[in-house]
Short mmCIF file of C-alpha atoms and ligand atoms in Angstrom, two decimals:
data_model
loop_
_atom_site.label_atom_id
_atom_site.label_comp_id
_atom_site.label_asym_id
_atom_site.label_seq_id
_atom_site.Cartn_x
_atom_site.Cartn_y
_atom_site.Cartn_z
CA UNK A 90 8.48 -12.09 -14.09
CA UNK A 91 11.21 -14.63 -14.97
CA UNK A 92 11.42 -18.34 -13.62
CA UNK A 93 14.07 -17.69 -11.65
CA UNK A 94 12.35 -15.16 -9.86
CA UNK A 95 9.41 -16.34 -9.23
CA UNK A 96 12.00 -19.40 -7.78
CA UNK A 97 13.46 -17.15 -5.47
CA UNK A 98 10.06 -15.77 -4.44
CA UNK A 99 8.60 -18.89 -3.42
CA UNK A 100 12.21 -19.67 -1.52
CA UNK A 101 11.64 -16.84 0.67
CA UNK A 102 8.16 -17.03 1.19
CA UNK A 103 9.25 -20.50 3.05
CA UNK A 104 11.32 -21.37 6.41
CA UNK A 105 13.32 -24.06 4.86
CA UNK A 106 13.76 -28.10 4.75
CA UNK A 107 11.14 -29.74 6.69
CA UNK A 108 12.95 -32.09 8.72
CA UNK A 109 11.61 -35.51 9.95
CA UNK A 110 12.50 -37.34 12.92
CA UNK A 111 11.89 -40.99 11.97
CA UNK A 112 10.79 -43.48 15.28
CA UNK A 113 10.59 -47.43 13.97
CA UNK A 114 12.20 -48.64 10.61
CA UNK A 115 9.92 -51.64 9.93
CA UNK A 116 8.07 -51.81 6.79
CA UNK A 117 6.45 -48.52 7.23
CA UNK A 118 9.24 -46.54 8.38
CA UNK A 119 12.32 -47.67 5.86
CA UNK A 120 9.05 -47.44 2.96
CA UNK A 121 8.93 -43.48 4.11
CA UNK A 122 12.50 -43.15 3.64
CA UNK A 123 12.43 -45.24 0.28
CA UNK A 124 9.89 -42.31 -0.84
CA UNK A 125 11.96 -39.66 0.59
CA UNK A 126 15.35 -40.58 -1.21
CA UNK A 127 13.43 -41.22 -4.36
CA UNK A 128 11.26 -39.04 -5.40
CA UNK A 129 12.99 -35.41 -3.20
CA UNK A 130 12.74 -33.05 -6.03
CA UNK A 131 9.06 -34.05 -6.34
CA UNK A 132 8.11 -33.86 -3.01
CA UNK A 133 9.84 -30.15 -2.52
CA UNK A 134 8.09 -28.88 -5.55
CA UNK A 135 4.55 -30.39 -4.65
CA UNK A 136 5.32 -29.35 -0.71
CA UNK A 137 6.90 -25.74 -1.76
CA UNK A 138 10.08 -26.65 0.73
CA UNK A 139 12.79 -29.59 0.74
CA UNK A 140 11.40 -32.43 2.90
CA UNK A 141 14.34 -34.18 4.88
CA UNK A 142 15.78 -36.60 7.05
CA UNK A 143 17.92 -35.56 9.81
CA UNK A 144 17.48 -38.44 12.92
CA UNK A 145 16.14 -42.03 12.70
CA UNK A 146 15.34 -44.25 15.89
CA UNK A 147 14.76 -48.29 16.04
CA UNK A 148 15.35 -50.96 18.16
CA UNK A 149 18.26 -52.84 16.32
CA UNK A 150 20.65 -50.40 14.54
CA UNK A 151 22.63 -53.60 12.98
CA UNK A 152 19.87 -54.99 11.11
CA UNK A 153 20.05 -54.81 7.44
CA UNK A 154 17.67 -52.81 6.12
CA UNK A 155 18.86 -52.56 2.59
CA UNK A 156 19.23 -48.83 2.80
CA UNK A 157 21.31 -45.85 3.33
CA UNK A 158 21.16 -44.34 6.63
CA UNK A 159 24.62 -42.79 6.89
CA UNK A 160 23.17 -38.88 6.59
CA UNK A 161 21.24 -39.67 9.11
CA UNK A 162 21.40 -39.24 13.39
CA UNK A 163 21.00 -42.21 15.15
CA UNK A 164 18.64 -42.40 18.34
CA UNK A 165 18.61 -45.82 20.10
CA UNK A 166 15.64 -43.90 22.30
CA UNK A 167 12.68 -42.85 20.11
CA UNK A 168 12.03 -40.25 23.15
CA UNK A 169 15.53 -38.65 22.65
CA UNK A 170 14.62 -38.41 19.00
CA UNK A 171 11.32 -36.40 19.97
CA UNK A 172 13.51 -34.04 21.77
CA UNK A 173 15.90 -33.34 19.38
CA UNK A 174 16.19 -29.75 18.36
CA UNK A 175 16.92 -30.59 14.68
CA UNK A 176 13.49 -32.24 14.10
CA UNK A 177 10.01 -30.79 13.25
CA UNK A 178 8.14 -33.59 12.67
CA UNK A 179 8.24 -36.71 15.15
CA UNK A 180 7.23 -39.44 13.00
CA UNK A 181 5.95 -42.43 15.07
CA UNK A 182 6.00 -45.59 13.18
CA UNK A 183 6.80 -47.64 16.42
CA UNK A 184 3.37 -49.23 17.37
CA UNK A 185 1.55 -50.69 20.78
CA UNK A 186 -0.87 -48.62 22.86
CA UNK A 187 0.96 -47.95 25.69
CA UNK A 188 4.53 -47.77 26.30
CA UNK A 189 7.13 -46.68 24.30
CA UNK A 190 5.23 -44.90 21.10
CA UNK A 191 2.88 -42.91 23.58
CA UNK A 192 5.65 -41.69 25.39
CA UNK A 193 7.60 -40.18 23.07
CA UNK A 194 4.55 -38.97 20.93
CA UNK A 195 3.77 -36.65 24.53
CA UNK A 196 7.57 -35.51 24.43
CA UNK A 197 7.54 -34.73 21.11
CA UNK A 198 4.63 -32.57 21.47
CA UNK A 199 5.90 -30.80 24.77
CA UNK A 200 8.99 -30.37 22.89
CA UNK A 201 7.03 -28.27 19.86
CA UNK A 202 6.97 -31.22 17.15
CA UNK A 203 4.42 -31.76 15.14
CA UNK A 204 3.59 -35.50 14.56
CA UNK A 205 2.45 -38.18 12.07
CA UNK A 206 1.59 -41.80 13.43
CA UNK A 207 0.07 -45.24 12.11
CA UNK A 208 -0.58 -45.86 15.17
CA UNK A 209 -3.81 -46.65 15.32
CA UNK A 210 -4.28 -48.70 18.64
CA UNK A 211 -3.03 -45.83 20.34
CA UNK A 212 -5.22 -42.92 18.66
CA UNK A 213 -8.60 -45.37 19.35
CA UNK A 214 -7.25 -45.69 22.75
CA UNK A 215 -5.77 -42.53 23.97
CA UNK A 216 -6.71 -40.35 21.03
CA UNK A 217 -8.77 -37.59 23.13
CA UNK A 218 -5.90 -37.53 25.70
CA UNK A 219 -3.39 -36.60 22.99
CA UNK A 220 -5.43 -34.05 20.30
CA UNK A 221 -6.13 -32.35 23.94
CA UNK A 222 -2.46 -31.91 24.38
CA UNK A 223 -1.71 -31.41 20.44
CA UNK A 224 -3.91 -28.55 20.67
CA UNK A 225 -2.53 -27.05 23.79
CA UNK A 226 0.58 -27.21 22.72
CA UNK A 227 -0.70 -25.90 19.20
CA UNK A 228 0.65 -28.72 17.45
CA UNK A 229 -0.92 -31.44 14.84
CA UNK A 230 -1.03 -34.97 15.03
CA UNK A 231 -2.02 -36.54 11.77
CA UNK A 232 -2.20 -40.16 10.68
CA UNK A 233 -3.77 -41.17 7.09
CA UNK A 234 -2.11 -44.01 7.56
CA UNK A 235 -3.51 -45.51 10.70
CA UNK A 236 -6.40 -46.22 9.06
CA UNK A 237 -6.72 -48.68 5.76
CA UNK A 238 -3.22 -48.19 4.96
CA UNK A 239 -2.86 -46.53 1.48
CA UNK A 240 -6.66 -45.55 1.38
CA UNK A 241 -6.55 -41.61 1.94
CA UNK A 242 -9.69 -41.88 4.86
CA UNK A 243 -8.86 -39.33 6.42
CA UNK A 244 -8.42 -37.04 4.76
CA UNK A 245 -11.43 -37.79 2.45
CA UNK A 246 -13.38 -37.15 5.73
CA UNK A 247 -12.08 -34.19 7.48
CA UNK A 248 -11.16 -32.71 3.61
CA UNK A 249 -13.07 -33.46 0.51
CA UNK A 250 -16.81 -34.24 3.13
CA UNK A 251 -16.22 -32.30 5.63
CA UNK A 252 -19.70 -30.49 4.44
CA UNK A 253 -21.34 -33.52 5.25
CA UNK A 254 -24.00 -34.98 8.32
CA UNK A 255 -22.30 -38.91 8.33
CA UNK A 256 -25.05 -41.36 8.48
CA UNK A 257 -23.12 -44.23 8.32
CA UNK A 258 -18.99 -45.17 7.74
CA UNK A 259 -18.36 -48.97 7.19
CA UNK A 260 -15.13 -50.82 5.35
CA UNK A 261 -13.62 -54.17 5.70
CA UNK A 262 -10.01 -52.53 6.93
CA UNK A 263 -8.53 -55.94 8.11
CA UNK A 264 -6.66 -57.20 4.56
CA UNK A 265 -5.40 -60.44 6.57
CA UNK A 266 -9.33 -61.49 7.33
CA UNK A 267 -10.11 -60.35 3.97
CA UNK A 268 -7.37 -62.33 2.76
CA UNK A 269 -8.46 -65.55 5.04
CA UNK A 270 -12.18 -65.55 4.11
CA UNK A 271 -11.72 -64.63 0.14
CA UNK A 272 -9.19 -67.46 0.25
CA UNK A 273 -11.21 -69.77 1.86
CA UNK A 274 -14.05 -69.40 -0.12
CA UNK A 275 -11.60 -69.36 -3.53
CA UNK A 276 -9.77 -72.67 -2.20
CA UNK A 277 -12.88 -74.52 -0.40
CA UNK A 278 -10.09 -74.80 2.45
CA UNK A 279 -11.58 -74.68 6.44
CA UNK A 280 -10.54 -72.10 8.73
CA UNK A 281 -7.51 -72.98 10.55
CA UNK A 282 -5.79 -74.31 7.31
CA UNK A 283 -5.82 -70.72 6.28
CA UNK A 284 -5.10 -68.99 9.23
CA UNK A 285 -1.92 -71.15 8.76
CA UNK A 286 -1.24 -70.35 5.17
CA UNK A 287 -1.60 -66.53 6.22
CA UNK A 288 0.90 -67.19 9.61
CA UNK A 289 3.48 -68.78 6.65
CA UNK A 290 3.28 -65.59 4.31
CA UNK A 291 3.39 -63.04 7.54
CA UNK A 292 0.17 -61.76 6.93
CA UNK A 293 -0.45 -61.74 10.55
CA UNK A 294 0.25 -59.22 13.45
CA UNK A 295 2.35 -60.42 16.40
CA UNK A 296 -0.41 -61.50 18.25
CA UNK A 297 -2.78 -62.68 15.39
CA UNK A 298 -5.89 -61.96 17.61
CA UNK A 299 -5.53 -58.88 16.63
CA UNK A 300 -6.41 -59.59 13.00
CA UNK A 301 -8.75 -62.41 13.15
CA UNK A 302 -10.46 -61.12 16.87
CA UNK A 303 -11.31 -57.95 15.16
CA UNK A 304 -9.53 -55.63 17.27
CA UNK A 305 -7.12 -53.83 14.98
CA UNK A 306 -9.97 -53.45 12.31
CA UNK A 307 -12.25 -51.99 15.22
CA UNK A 308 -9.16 -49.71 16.33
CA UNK A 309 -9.71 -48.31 12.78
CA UNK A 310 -13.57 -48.10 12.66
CA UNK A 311 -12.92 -46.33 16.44
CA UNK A 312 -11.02 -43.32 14.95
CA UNK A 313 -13.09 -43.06 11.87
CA UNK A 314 -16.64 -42.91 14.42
CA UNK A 315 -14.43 -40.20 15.90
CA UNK A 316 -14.63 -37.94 12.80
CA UNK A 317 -17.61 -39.06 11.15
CA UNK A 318 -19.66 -38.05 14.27
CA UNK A 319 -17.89 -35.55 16.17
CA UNK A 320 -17.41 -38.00 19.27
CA UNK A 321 -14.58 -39.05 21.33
CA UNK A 322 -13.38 -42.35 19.87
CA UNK A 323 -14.71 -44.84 22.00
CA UNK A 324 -12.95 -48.16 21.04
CA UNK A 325 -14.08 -49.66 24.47
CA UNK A 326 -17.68 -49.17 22.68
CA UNK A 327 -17.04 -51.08 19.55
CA UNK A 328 -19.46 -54.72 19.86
CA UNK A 329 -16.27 -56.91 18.66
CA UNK A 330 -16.66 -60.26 17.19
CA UNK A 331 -13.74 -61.55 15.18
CA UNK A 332 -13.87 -64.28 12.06
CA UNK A 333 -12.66 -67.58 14.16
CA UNK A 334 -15.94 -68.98 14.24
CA UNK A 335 -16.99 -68.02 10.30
CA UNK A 336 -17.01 -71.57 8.41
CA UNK A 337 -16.36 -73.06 5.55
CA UNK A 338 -19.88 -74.46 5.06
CA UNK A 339 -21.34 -71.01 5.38
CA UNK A 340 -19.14 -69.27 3.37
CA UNK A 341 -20.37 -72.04 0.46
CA UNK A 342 -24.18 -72.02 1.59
CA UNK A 343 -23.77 -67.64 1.73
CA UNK A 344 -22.64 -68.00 -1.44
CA UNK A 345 -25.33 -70.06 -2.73
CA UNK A 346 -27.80 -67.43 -1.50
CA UNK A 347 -25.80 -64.74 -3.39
CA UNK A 348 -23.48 -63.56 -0.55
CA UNK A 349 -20.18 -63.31 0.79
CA UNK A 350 -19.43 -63.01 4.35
CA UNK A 351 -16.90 -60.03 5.33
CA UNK A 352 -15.58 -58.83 8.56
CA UNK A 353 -16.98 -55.57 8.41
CA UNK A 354 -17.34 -52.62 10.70
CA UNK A 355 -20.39 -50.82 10.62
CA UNK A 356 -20.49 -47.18 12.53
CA UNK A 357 -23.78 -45.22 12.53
CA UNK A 358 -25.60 -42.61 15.06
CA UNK A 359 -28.88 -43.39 16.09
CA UNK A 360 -31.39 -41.56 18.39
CA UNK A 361 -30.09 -44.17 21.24
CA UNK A 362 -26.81 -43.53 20.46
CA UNK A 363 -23.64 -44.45 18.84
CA UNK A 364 -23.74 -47.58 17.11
CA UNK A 365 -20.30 -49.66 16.39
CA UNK A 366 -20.06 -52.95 15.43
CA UNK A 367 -17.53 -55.39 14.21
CA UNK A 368 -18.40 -58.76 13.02
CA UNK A 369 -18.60 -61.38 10.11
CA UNK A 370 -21.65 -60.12 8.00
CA UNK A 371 -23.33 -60.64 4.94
CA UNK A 372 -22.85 -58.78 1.99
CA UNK A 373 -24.67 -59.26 -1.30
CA UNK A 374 -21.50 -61.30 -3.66
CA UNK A 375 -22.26 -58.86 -6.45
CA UNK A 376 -21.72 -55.15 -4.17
CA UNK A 377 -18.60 -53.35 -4.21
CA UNK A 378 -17.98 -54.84 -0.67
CA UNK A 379 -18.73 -58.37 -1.57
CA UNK A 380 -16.48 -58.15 -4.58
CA UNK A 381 -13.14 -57.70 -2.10
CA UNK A 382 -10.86 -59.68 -3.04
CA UNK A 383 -7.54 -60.73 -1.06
CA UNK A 384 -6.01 -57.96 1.54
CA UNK A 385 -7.58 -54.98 -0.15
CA UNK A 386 -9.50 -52.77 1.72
CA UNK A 387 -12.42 -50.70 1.46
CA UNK A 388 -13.81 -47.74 3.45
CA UNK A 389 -17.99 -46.60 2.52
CA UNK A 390 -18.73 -43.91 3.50
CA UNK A 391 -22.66 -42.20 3.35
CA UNK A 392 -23.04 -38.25 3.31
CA UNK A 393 -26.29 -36.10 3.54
CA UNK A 394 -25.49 -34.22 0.75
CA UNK A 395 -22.42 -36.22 -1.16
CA UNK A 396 -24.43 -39.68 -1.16
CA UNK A 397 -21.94 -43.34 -1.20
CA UNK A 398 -18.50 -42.75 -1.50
CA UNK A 399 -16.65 -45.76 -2.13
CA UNK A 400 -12.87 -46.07 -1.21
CA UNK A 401 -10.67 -48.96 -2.18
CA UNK A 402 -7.14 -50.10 -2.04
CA UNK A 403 -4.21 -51.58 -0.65
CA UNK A 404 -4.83 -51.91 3.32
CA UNK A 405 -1.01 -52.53 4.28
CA UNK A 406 2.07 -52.79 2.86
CA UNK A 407 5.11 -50.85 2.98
CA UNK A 408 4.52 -48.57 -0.22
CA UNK A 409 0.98 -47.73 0.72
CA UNK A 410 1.12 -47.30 4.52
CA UNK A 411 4.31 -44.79 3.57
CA UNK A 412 2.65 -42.81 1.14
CA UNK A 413 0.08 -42.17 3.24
CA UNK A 414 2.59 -40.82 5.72
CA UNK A 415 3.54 -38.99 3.41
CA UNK A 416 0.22 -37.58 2.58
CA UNK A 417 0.55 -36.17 6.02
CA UNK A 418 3.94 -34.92 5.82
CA UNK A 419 3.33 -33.29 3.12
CA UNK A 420 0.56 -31.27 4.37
CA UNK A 421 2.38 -30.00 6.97
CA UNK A 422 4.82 -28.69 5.18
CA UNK A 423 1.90 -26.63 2.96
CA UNK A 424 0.89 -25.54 6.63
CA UNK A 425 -2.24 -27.51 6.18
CA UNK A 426 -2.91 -27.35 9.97
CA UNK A 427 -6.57 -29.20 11.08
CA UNK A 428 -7.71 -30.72 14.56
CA UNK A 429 -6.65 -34.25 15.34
CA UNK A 430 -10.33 -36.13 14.11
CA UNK A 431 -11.42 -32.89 12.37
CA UNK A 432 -12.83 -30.72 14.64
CA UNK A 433 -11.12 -28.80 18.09
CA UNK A 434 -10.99 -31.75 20.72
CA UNK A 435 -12.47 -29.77 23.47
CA UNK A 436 -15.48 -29.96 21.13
CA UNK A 437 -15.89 -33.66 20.65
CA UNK A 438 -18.98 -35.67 22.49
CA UNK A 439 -18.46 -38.09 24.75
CA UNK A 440 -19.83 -41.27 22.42
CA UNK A 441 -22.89 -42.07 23.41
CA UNK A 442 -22.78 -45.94 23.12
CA UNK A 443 -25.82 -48.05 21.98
CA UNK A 444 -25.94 -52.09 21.20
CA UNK A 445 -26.89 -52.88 18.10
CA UNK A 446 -30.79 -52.41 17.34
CA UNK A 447 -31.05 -51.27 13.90
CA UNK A 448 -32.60 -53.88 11.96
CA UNK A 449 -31.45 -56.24 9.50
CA UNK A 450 -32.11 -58.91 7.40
CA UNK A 451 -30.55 -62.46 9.06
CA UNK A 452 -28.75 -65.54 7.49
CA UNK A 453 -29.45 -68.61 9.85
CA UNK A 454 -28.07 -72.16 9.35
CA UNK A 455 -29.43 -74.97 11.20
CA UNK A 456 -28.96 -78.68 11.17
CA UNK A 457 -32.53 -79.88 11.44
CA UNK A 458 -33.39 -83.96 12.07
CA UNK A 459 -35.32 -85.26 9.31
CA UNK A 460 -38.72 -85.45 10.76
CA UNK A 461 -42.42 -84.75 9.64
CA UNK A 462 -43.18 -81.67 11.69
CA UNK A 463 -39.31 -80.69 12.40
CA UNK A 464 -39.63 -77.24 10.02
CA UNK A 465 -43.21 -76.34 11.31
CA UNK A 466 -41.52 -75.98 14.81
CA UNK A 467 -38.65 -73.57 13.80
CA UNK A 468 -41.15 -71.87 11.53
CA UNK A 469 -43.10 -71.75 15.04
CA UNK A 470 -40.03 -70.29 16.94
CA UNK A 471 -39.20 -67.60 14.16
CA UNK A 472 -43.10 -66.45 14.30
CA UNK A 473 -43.28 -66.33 18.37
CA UNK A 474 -39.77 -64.22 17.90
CA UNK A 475 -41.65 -61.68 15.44
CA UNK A 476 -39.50 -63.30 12.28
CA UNK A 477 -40.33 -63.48 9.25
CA UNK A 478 -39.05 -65.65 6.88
CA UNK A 479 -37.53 -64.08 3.26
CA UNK A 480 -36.21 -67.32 1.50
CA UNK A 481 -35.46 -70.96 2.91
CA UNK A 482 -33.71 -73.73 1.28
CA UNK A 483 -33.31 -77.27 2.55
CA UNK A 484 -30.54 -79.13 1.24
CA UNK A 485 -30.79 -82.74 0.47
CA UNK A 486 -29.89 -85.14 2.50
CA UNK A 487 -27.24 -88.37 2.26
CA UNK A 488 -27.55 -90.31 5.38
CA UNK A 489 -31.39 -89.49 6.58
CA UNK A 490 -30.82 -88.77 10.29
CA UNK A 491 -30.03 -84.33 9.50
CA UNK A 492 -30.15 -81.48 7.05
CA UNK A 493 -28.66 -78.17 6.37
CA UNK A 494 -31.68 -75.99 6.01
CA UNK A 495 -30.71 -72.25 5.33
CA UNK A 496 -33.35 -69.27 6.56
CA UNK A 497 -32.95 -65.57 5.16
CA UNK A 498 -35.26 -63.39 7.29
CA UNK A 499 -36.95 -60.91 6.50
CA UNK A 500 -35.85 -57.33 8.39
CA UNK A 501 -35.45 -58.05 12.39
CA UNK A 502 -34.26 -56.82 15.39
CA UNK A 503 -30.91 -58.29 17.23
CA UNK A 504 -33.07 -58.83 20.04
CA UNK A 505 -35.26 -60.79 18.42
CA UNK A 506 -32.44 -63.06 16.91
CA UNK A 507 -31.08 -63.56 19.97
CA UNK A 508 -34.27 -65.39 21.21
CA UNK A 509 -34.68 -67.40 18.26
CA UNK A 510 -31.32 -68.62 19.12
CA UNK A 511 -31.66 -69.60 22.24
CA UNK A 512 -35.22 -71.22 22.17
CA UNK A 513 -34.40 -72.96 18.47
CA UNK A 514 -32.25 -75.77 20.40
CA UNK A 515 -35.13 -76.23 22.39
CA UNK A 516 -37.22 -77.69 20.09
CA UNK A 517 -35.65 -81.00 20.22
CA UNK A 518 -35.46 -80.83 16.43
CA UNK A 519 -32.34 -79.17 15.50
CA UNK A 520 -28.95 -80.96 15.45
CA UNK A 521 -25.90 -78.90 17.37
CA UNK A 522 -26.30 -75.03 17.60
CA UNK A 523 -27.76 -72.80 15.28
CA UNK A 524 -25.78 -70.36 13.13
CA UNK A 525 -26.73 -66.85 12.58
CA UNK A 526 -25.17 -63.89 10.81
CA UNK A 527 -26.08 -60.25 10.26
CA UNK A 528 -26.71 -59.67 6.45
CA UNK A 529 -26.11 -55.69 6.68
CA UNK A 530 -27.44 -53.85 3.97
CA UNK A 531 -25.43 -51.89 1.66
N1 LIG B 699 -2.85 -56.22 10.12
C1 LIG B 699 -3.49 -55.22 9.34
C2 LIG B 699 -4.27 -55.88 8.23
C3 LIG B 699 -2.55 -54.24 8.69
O1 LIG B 699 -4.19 -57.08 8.04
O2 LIG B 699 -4.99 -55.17 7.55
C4 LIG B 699 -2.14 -53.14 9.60
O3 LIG B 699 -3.24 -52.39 10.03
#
């Protein structure tokens, strides 16, 4: 058989351009287009049709976006550009929860579009509501890129281990808290002179609590519970507790103890339930995790059968986020066609939410008076807790009235943290409050 027929073949065998219905032309959106006009040929050959442009929707048509957008319709409503009769694919690169980018994501589904989102507030928040409708209205919703940016997740999960019992799915997937504590640590600079550095680059969202509060990171770890477990994603369920209160003096004294202190989400099943937690921990320096540098991400991931699968890379950014958009696109035009978080939505648990109890090993910092007796009484309050102690070290001491005296316990419970915590100021030898941070193994 000649080329040209095996061209024509493979022509016929296919309904034609793919044609995408952009909604938002920030970074992510005008990067998808920057893809699109680039690299066309490639993507029709790898997709086995022409992937196009025909409508675009954002909230300022006048600003200059460095970009041709003359071959393309212009929708000042991203609703009207879910309707539209020459799109296929409603691509949602609007944002928010509520409002605007859940609207039209509904319309373009009742209106027999298929669609691709980074909207990841949304899908942790509404997600069941909308695979439910996807899949009555036989449609797909995809979005690789609402979690971790460029780090193909999700597809990794529902794809490549889908043959796998999760035990446990964890990442650092905020790069701006990444960003703050590495740079912290590299720069010996406090807290809220970072936070300020990372305000003057635009690191941060909008509303920078949801970087540094750990909500957008928990959004992500939400969505990825989803698939990893078969549950409804339960964002409401996630224990959130953001970096604002992570210091510069235990970032040193972690690192002195061979650690690094990460805002990392931890998601595992237990036999009380669904565990999901976001929160500075401990990480030994020298583990993948603890070797994150700057606003990379990374996703872990632990399979029955596969073992650790470690995923890295670029978090944000307009090239990444876009060509995991892409990603999705692109399956859609091969007719790759799976349930929203991997499995029919009808058949997803409700979460089962449990606190914290698996046990961990503990980092405490306390400020102790310099006293004859002073350690034997926290020693005293960490045995009536059920602690034991791994490795202490006292640092010395300049001015004779307090020192820093570090504690690594051994494995404990939460609950048995949280006493220490509270009675430990009650033994009239500690100066201020005690610190205490998860050191989560991995
Ligand atoms: N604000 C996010 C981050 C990027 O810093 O990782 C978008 O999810």
């Amino acid at each position: 058989m000649s080329s040209q027929s095996i061209a024509n073949e493979t022509t016929s065998q296919h309904p034609g351009p793919l044609r995408l219905g952009i909604a938002g032309l920030g970074t992510v959106g005008t990067g998808t287009v920057k893809i699109i006009q680039k690299n066309a040929a490639m993507l029709a050959a790898r997709a086995g049709r022409p992937i196009v442009v025909t409508a675009v929707s954002a909230r300022d048509r006048q600003k200059n976006r460095d970009m041709d957008l003359s071959d393309y319709a212009w929708e000042s409503d991203a609703r009207a550009l879910a309707r539209r009769d020459d799109v296929d694919v409603f691509i949602e690169l609007i944002g928010g929860d509520e409002g605007i980018a859940r609207e039209a994501i509904m319309v373009a589904l009742q209106s027999g579009k298929d669609v691709v989102t980074a909207n990841k507030a949304l899908l942790a928040i509404h997600g069941q509501e909308i695979a439910e409708f996807a899949e009555a209205q036989g449609r797909v919703v995809r979005f690789e890129a609402a979690v971790a940016g460029g780090i193909p997740v999700i597809k990794t999960m529902t794809g490549s281990l889908a043959a796998n019992r999760i035990n446990r799915v964890m990442g650092v997937m905020n790069g701006t808290c990444n960003y703050i504590l590495t740079r912290m640590e590299s720069a010996g600079l406090p807290y809220e002179t970072v936070f300020e550095e990372a305000r003057q680059l635009g690191y941060l969202e909008a509303d920078p609590t949801l970087d540094v509060g750990g909500i957008d990171a928990s959004h992500k770890l939400a969505i990825l519970s989803s698939i990893a477990f078969g549950t409804r994603p339960a964002f409401d369920a996630v224990e959130i507790e953001g970096i604002e209160r992570v210091s510069i003096d235990d970032i040193r004294r972690a690192a002195d103890m061979g650690y690094r202190i990460k805002l990392l989400g931890v998601a595992q099943m237990t036999a009380r339930g669904l565990e999901q937690r976001m929160s500075p921990c401990l990480v030994p320096a020298d583990s993948p995790l603890g070797q994150l540098q700057g606003g990379t991400n990374m996703v872990v991931i632990e399979g029955d059968s596969v073992g650790q699968i470690v995923l890295r890379g670029a978090g944000a950014g307009e090239g990444p986020t876009a060509s995991s958009v892409m990603s999705d696109v692109i399956e859609i035009a091969r007719n790759v066609r799976i349930p929203t978080f991997g499995q029919p939505a009808a058949r997803l648990e409700p979460a089962q939410p449990a606190r914290t109890a698996v046990p961990a090993a503990y980092y405490m910092r306390l400020e102790l008076q310099d006293k004859p007796g002073a350690l034997a009484k926290i020693a005293s309050v960490l045995g009536d807790a059920g602690i034991s102690i791994d490795r202490m070290r006292q640092y010395g001491h300049a001015d004779g009235s307090s020192v820093p005296v570090l504690i690594v316990t051994d494995k404990t419970t939460p609950d048995a943290i949280d006493f220490a915590i509270e009675t430990l100021p009650k033994t009239g030898v500690i100066v201020g409050e005690p610190v205490e941070l998860r050191i989560e193994e991995v």
